[in-house]
Short mmCIF file of C-alpha atoms and ligand atoms in Angstrom, two decimals:
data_model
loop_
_atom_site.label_atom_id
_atom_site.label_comp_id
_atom_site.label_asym_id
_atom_site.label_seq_id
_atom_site.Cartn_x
_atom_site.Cartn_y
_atom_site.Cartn_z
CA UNK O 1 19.74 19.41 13.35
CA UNK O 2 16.51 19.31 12.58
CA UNK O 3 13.92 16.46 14.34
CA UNK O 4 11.61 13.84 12.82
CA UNK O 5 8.08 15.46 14.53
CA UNK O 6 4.97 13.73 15.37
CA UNK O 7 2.27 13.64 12.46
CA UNK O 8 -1.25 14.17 13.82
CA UNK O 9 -1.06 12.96 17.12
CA UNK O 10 0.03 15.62 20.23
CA UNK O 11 2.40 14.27 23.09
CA UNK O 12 -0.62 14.50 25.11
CA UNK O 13 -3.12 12.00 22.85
CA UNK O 14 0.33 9.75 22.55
CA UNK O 15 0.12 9.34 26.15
CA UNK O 16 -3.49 8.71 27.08
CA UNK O 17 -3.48 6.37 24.00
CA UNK O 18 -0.84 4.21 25.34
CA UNK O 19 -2.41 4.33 29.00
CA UNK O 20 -6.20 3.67 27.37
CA UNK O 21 -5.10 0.84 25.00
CA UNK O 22 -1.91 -0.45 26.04
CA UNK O 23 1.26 -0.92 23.78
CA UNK O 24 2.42 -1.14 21.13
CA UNK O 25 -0.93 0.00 18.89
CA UNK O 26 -1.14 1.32 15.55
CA UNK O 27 -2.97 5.10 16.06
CA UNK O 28 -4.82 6.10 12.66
CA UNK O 29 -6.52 9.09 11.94
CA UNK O 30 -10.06 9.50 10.16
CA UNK O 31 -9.48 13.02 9.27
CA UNK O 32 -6.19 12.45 7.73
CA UNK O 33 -7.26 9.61 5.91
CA UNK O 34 -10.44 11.76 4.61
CA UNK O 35 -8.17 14.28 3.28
CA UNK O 36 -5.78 11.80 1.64
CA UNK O 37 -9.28 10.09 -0.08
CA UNK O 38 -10.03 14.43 -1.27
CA UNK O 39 -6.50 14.43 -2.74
CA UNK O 40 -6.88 11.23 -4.32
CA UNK O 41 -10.23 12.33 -6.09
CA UNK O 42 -8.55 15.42 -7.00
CA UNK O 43 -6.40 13.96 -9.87
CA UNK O 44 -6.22 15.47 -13.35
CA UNK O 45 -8.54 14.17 -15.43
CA UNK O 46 -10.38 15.07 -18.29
CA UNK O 47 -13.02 12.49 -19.63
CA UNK O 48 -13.73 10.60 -16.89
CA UNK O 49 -12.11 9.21 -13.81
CA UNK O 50 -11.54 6.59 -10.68
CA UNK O 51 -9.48 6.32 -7.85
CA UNK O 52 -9.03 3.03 -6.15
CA UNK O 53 -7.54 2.15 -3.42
CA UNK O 54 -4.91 -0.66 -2.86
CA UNK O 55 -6.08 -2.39 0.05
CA UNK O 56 -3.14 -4.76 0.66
CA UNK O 57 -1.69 -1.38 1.79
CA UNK O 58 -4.34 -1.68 5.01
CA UNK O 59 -7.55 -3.88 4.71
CA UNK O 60 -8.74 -2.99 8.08
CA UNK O 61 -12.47 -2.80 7.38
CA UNK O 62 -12.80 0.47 9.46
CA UNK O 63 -10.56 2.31 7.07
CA UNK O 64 -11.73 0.40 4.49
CA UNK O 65 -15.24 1.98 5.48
CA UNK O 66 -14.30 5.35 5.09
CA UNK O 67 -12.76 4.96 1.70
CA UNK O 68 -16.32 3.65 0.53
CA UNK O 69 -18.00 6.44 1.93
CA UNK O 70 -15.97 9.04 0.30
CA UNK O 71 -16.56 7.15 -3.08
CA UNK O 72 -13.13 5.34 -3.36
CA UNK O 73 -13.20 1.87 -5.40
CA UNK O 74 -10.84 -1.24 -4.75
CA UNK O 75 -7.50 -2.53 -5.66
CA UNK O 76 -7.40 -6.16 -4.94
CA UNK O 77 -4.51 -8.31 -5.41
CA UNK O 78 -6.41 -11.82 -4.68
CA UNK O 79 -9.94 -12.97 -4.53
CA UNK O 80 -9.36 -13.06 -0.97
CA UNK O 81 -9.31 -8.94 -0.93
CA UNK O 82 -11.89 -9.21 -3.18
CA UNK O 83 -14.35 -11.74 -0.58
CA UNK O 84 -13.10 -9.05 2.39
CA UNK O 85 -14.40 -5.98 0.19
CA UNK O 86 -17.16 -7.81 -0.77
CA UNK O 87 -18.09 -8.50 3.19
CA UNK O 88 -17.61 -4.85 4.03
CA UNK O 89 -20.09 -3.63 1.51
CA UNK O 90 -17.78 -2.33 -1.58
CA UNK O 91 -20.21 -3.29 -4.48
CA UNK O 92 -19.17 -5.74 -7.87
CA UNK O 93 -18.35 -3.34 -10.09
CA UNK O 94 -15.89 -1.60 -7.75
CA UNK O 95 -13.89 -3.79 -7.85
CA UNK O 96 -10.98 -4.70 -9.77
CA UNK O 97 -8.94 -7.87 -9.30
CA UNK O 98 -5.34 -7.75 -9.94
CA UNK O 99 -3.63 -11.06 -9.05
CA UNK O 100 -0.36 -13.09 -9.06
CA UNK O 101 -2.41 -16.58 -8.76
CA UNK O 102 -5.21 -17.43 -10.71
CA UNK O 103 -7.71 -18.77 -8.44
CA UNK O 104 -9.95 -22.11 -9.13
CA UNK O 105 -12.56 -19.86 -8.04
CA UNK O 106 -12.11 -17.44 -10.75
CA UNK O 107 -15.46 -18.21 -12.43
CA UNK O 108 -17.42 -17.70 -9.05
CA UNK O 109 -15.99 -14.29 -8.31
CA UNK O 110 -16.23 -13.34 -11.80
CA UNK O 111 -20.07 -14.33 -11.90
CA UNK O 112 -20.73 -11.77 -9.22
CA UNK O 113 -19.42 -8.92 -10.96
CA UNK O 114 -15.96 -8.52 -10.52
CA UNK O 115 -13.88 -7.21 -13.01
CA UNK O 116 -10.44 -8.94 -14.37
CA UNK O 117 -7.37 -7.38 -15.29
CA UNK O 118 -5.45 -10.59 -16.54
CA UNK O 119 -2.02 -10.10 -15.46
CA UNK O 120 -0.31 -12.78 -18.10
CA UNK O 121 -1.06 -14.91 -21.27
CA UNK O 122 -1.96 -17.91 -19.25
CA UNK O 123 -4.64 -15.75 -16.86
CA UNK O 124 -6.16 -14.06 -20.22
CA UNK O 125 -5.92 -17.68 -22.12
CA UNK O 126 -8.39 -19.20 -19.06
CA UNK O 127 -10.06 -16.20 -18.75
CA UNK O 128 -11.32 -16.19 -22.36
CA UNK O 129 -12.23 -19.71 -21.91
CA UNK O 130 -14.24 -19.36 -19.16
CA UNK O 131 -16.27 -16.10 -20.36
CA UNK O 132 -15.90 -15.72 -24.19
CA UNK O 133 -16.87 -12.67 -25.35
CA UNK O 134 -16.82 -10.89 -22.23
CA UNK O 135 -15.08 -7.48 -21.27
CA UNK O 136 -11.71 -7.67 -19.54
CA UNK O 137 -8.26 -5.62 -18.83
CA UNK O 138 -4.49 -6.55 -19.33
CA UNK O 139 -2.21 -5.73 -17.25
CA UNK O 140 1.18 -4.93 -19.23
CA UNK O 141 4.80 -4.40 -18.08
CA UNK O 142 5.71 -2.15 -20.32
CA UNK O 143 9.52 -2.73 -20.14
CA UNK O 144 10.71 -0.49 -17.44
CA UNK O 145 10.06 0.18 -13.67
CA UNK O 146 10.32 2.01 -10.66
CA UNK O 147 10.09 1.76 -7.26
CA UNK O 148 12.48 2.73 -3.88
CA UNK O 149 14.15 -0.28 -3.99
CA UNK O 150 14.45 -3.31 -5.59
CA UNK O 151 11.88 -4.75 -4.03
CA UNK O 152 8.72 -2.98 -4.76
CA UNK O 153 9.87 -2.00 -8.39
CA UNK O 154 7.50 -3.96 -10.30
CA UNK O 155 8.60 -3.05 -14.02
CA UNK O 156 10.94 -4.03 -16.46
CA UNK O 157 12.97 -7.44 -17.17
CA UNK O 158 13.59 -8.18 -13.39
CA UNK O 159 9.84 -8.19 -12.62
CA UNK O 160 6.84 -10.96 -13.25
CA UNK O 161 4.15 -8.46 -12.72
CA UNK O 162 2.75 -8.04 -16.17
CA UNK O 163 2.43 -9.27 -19.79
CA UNK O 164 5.28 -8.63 -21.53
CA UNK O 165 5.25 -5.41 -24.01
CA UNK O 166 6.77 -7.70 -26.81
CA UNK O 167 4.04 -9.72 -26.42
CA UNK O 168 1.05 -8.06 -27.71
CA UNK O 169 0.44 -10.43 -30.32
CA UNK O 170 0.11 -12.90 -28.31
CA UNK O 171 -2.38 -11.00 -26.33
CA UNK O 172 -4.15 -10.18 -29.83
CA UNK O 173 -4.35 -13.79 -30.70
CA UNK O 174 -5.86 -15.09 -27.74
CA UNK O 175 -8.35 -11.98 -27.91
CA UNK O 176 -9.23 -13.22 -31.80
CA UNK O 177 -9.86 -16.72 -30.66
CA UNK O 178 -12.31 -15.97 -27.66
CA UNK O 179 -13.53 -12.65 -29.19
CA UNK O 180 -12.31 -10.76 -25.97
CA UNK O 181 -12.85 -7.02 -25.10
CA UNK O 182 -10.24 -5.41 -23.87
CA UNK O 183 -12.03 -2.72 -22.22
CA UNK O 184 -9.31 -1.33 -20.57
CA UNK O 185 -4.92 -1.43 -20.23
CA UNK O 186 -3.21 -1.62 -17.27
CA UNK O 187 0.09 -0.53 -15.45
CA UNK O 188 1.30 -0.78 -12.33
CA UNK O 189 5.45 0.05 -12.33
CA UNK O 190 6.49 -0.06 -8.36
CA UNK O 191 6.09 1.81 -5.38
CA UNK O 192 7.98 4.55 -4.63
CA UNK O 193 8.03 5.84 -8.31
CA UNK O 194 10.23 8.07 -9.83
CA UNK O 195 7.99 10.81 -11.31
CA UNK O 196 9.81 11.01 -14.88
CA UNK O 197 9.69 6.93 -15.42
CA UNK O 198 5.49 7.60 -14.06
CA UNK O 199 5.62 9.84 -16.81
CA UNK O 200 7.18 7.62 -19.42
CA UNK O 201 4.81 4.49 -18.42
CA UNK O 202 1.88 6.93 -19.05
CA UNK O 203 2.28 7.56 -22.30
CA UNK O 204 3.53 3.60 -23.09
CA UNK O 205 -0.02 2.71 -21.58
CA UNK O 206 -1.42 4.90 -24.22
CA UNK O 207 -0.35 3.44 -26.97
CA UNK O 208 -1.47 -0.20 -25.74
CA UNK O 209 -5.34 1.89 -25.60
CA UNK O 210 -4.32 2.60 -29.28
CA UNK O 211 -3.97 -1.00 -30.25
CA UNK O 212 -7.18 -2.15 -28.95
CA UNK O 213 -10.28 -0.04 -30.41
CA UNK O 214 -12.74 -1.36 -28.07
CA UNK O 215 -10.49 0.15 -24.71
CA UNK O 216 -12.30 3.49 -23.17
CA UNK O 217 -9.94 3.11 -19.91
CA UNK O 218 -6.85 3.43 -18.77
CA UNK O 219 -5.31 2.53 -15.74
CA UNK O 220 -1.84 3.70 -14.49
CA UNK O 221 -1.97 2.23 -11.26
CA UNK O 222 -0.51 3.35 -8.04
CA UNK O 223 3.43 3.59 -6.68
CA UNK O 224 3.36 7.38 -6.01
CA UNK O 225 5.77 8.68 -2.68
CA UNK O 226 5.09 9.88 -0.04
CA UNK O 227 7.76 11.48 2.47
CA UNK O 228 7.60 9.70 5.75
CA UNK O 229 11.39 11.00 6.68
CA UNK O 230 11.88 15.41 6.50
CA UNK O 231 13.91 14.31 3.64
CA UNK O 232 11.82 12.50 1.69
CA UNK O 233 9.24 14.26 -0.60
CA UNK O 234 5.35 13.19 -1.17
CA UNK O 235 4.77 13.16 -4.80
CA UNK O 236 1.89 16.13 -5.65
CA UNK O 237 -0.46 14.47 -7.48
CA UNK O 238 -1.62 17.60 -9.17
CA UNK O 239 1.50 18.08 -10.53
CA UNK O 240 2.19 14.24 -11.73
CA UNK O 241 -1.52 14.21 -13.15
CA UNK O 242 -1.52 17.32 -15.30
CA UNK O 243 0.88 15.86 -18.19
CA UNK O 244 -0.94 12.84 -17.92
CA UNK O 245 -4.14 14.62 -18.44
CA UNK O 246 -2.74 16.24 -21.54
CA UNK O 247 -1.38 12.82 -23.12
CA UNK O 248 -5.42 11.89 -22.87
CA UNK O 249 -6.75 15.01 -24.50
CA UNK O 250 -3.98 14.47 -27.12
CA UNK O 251 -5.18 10.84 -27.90
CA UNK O 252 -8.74 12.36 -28.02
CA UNK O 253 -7.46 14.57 -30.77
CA UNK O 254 -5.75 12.15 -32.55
CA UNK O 255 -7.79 9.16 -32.10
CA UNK O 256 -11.90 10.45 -31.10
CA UNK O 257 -12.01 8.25 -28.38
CA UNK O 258 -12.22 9.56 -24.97
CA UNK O 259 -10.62 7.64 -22.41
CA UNK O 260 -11.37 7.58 -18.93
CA UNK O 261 -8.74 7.49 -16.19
CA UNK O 262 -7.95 5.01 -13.33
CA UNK O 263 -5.53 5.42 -10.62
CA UNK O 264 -5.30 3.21 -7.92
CA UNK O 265 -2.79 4.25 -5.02
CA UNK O 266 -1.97 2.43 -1.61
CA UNK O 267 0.90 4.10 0.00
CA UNK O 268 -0.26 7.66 -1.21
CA UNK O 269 -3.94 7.39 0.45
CA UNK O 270 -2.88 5.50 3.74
CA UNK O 271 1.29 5.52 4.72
CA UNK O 272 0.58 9.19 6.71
CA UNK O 273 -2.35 8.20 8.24
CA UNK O 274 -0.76 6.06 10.85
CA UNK O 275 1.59 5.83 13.60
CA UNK O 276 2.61 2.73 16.19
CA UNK O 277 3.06 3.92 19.64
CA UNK O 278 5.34 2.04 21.10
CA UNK O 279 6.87 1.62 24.74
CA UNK O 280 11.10 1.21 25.25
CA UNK O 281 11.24 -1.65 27.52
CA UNK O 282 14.94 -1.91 27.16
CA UNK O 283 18.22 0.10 27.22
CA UNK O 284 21.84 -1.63 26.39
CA UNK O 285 25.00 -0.43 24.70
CA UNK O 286 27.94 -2.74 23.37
CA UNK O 287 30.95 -0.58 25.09
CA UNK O 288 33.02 2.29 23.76
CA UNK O 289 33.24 1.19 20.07
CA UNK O 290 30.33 -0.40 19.98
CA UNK O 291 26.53 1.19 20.12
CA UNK O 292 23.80 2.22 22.44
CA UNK O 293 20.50 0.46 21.32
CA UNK O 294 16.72 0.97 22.93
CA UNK O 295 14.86 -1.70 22.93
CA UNK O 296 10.83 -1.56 22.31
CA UNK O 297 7.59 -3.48 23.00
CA UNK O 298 7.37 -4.06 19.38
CA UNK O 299 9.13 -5.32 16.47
CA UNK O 300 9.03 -6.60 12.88
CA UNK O 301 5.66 -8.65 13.80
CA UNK O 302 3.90 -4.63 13.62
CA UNK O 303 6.45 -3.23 11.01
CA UNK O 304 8.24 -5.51 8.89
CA UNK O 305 9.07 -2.75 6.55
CA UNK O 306 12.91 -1.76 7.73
CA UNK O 307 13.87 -5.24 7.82
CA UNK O 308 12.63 -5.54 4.41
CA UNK O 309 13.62 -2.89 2.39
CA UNK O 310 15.68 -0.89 4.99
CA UNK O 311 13.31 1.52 4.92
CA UNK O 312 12.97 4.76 7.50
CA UNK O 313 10.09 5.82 9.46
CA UNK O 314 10.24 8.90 11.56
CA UNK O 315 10.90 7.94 15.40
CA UNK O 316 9.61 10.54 18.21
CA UNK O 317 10.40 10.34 21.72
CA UNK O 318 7.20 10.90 23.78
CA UNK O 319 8.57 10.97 27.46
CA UNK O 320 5.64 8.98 29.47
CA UNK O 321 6.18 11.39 32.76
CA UNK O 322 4.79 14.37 30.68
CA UNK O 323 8.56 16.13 30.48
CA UNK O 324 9.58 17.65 26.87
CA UNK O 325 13.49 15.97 26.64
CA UNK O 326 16.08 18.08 25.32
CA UNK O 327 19.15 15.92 25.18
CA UNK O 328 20.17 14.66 22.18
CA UNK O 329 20.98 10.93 21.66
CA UNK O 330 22.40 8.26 18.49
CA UNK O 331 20.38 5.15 19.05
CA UNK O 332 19.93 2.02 16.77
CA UNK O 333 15.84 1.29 17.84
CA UNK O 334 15.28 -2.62 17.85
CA UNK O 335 12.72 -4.48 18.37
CA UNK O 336 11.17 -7.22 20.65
CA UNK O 337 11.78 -10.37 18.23
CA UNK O 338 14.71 -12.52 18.71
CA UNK O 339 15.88 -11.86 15.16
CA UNK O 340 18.80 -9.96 14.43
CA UNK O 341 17.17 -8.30 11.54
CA UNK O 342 14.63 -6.49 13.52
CA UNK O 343 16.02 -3.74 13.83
CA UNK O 344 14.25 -0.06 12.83
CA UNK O 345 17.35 1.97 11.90
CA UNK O 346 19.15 -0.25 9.29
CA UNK O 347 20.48 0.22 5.71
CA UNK O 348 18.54 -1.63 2.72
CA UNK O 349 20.84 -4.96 3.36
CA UNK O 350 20.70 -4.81 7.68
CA UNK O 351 23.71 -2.71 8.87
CA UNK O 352 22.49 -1.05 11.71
CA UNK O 353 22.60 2.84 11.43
CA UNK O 354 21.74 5.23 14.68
CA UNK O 355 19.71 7.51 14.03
CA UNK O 356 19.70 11.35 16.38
CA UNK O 357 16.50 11.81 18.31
CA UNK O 358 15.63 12.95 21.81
CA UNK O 359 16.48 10.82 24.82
CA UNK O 360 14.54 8.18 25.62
CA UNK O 361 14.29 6.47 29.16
CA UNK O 362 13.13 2.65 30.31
CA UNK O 363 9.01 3.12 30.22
CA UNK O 364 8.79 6.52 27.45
CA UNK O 365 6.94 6.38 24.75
CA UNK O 366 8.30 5.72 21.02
CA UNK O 367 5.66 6.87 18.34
CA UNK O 368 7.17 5.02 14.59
CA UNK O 369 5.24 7.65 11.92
CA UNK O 370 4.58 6.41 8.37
CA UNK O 371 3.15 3.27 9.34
CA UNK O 372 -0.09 3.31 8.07
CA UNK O 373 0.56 1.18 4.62
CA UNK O 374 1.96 -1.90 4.64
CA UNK O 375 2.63 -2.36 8.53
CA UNK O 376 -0.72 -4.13 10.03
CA UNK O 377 -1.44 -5.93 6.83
CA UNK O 378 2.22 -6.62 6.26
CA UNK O 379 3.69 -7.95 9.14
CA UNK O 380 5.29 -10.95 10.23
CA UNK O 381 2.92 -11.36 12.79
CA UNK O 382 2.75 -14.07 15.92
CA UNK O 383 6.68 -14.90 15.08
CA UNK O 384 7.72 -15.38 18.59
CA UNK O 385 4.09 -15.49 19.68
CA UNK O 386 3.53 -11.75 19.82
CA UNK O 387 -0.02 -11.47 19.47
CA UNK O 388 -1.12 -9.37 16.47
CA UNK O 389 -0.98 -5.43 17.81
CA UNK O 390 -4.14 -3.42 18.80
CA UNK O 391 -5.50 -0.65 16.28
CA UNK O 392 -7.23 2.30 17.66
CA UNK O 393 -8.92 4.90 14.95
CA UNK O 394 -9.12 8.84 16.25
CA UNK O 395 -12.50 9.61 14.74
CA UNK O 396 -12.84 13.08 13.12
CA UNK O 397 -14.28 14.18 16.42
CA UNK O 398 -11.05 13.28 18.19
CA UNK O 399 -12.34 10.82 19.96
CA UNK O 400 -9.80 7.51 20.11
CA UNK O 401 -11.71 4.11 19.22
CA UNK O 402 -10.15 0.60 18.98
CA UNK O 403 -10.95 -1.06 15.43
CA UNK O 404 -9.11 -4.13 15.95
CA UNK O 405 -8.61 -5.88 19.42
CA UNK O 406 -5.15 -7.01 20.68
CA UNK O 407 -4.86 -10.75 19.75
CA UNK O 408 -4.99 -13.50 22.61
CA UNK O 409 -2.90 -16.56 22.73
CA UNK O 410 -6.00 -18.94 22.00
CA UNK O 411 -6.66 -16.94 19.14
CA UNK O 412 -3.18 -17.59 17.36
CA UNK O 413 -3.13 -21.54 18.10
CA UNK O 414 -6.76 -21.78 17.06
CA UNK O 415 -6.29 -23.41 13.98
CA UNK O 416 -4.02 -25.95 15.03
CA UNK O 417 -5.24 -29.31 15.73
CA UNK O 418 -3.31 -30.72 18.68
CA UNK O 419 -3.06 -34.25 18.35
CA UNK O 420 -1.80 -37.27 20.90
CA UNK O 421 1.88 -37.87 20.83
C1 LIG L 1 0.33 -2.62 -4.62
C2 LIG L 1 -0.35 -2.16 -5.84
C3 LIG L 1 -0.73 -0.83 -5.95
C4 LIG L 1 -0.44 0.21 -4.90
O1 LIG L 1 0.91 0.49 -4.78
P1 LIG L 1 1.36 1.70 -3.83
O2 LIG L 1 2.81 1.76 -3.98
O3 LIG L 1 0.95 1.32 -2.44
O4 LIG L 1 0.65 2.91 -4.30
C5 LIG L 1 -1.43 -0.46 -7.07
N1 LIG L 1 -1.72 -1.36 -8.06
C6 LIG L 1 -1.35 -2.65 -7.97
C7 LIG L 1 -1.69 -3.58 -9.06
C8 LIG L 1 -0.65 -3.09 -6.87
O5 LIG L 1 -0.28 -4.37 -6.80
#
């Protein structure tokens, strides 16, 4: 059988990480991410094109950093991401807001260059009030979706995510009455996308560009795999981006307008480029019929992602004394909250599951792979007062750096105003 391996980091960096910054810590690498930002840039495109990146997958202003340098734009899902792009030197125009909630503040963040995809009748209805004649993008669900699970499919009649593709005359009206531009259609179908249905969407989005004259760009959003188990596969963007590519030169044909190309990926540019070393504190098994669990120094409030979708990440057994362990072992890997959900190796719906790695003692090291989307800026963090988990970046000269301190108790009750009782 073969073994989930460790990503970028050797056995040896696992273990002066852990004994330089403590445990748990998420571990990200610059290089990795660099090369993820190249691949990202890569994509098949013929009149024009931008890649932004989703940074509810990891707003950490380090990595966010990087992406800038490299020439990456934003992805943000509330004005919030757009205040903390904003701070870290992204400029106006690269950045797109795509959110669930209008904001009362929508004028203000509008003002300073922002631009709007309005992601419903009601957000395009006050957007048009507010800015008549101005330029702005629609975000459509065009009627079917796809994602891993249920849960981050964000398509089709189950999903709020979107206008409605029966309701373009709606959007057409409320264009007429405040002379709006749509400058530019929008999809976004779940993450974790089946190819084909990534396909499909693509050429949907294409005919909203056809219905509005004044559109030059298209956006097809993010959702693309990545493998974080040895049987999972990362979707090749070359290969998903050439037919798409085609559908645009086709419209060119057909239409004479040339239509530039957004994608905006989260998972894709950031899921590899992080681990969580972790230390098992904790050994116990529940008899002969039962199972043998390890316990860790982290939990759900690093990576809430198993307990949410039952999703996998890649567990590697690091043994702290410097030995390479040979035996083989089933373990279901929990972690430190007192929650019977948290547990790492579950099915989508919490059965626990073992899962076959090498033996792991009281005090060895546990490195989760995978974890650089949706983990640090998805957690449920300071449940059971676990103070939000160290990050540490390995610069492209190797050289480990913390980007985010270890939170201290003060620090999580700080808002709190204790009064007399
Ligand atoms: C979350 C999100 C993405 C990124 O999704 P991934 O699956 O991480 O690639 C892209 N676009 C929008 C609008 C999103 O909400």
């Amino acid at each position: 059988m073969e073994l989930e391996q460790l990503k970028f980091l050797s056995p040896e960096e696992v273990r002066s990480i852990a004994n330089e910054f403590g445990t748990p810590v998420y571990v990200y690498s610059q290089s990795e991410i660099e090369k993820r930002c190249d691949i990202a840039l890569l994509f098949p495109n013929e009149y024009g094109f931008t890649a932004r990146y989703a940074m509810k997958a990891n707003p950490n202003s380090t990595i966010l950093k990087i992406m800038r340098k490299k020439g990456i734009h934003i992805d943000a899902s509330s004005i919030y991401e757009v205040e903390r792009a904003l701070v870290i030197g992204f400029k106006p125009e690269e950045i797109m807001l795509t959110s669930q909630e209008l904001s009362p503040n929508l004028k203000s963040i509008i003002e300073k260059g922002i631009f709007y995809n309005a992601c419903s009748l009601h957000q395009l209805e006050a957007y048009g009030k507010l800015f008549p004649g101005k330029e702005v993008s629609i975000r459509i669900n065009p009627g079917l979706g796809s994602g891993a699970t249920q849960k981050t499919d964000v398509g089709g009649a189950t999903s709020s995510f979107g206008i409605w593709h029966e309701y373009m005359d709606e959007v057409k009206k409320i264009r007429e009455k405040y002379n709006l531009k749509i400058t530019k259609v929008h999809t976004h179908i779940g993450s974790g996308s089946d190819p084909e249905v990534w396909r499909a969407v693509s050429r949907y989005t294409l005919e909203y560009a056809e219905m509005f004259p004044e559109c030059t760009t298209v956006n097809l959003g993010g959702g693309f795999k990545v493998g974080r188990m040895l049987d999972e596969k990362t979707t090749d963007l070359q290969k998903i981006g050439q037919p798409a590519k085609e559908l645009f030169i086709e419209f060119y044909k057909k239409h004479g307008r040339k239509l530039r190309l957004e994608i905006e990926p989260g998972t894709h540019m950031i899921a590899l480029c992080g681990s969580i070393i972790s230390r098992v504190v904790d050994k116990v098994n529940t008899g002969s019929k039962g199972f043998e669990f390890i316990k860790l120094d982290t939990g759900m409030d690093s990576n809430t992602r198993p307990s949410l979708y039952g999703s996998r990440h890649p567990l590697v057994t690091v043994a702290a004394n410097g030995d390479t362990p040979s035996n083989m072992k089933d373990y279901v890997v929990v972690g430190h909250c007192c929650e019977s959900g948290d547990i790492f190796t579950q099915k989508e719906g919490g059965a626990p599951e073992t899962r076959t790695m090498l033996e792991a003692n009281i005090g060895d090291l546990i490195v989760m792979e995978g974890t650089g989307a949706y983990c640090a800026g998805m957690s449920t963090k300071n449940y059971n007062s676990y103070p939000e988990t160290a990050e540490v970046l390995v610069q492209s000269n190797g050289k480990p750096v913390l980007i985010r301190k270890r939170q201290e108790l003060t620090q999580i009750m700080q808002n709190e105003i204790g009064i007399e009782v």
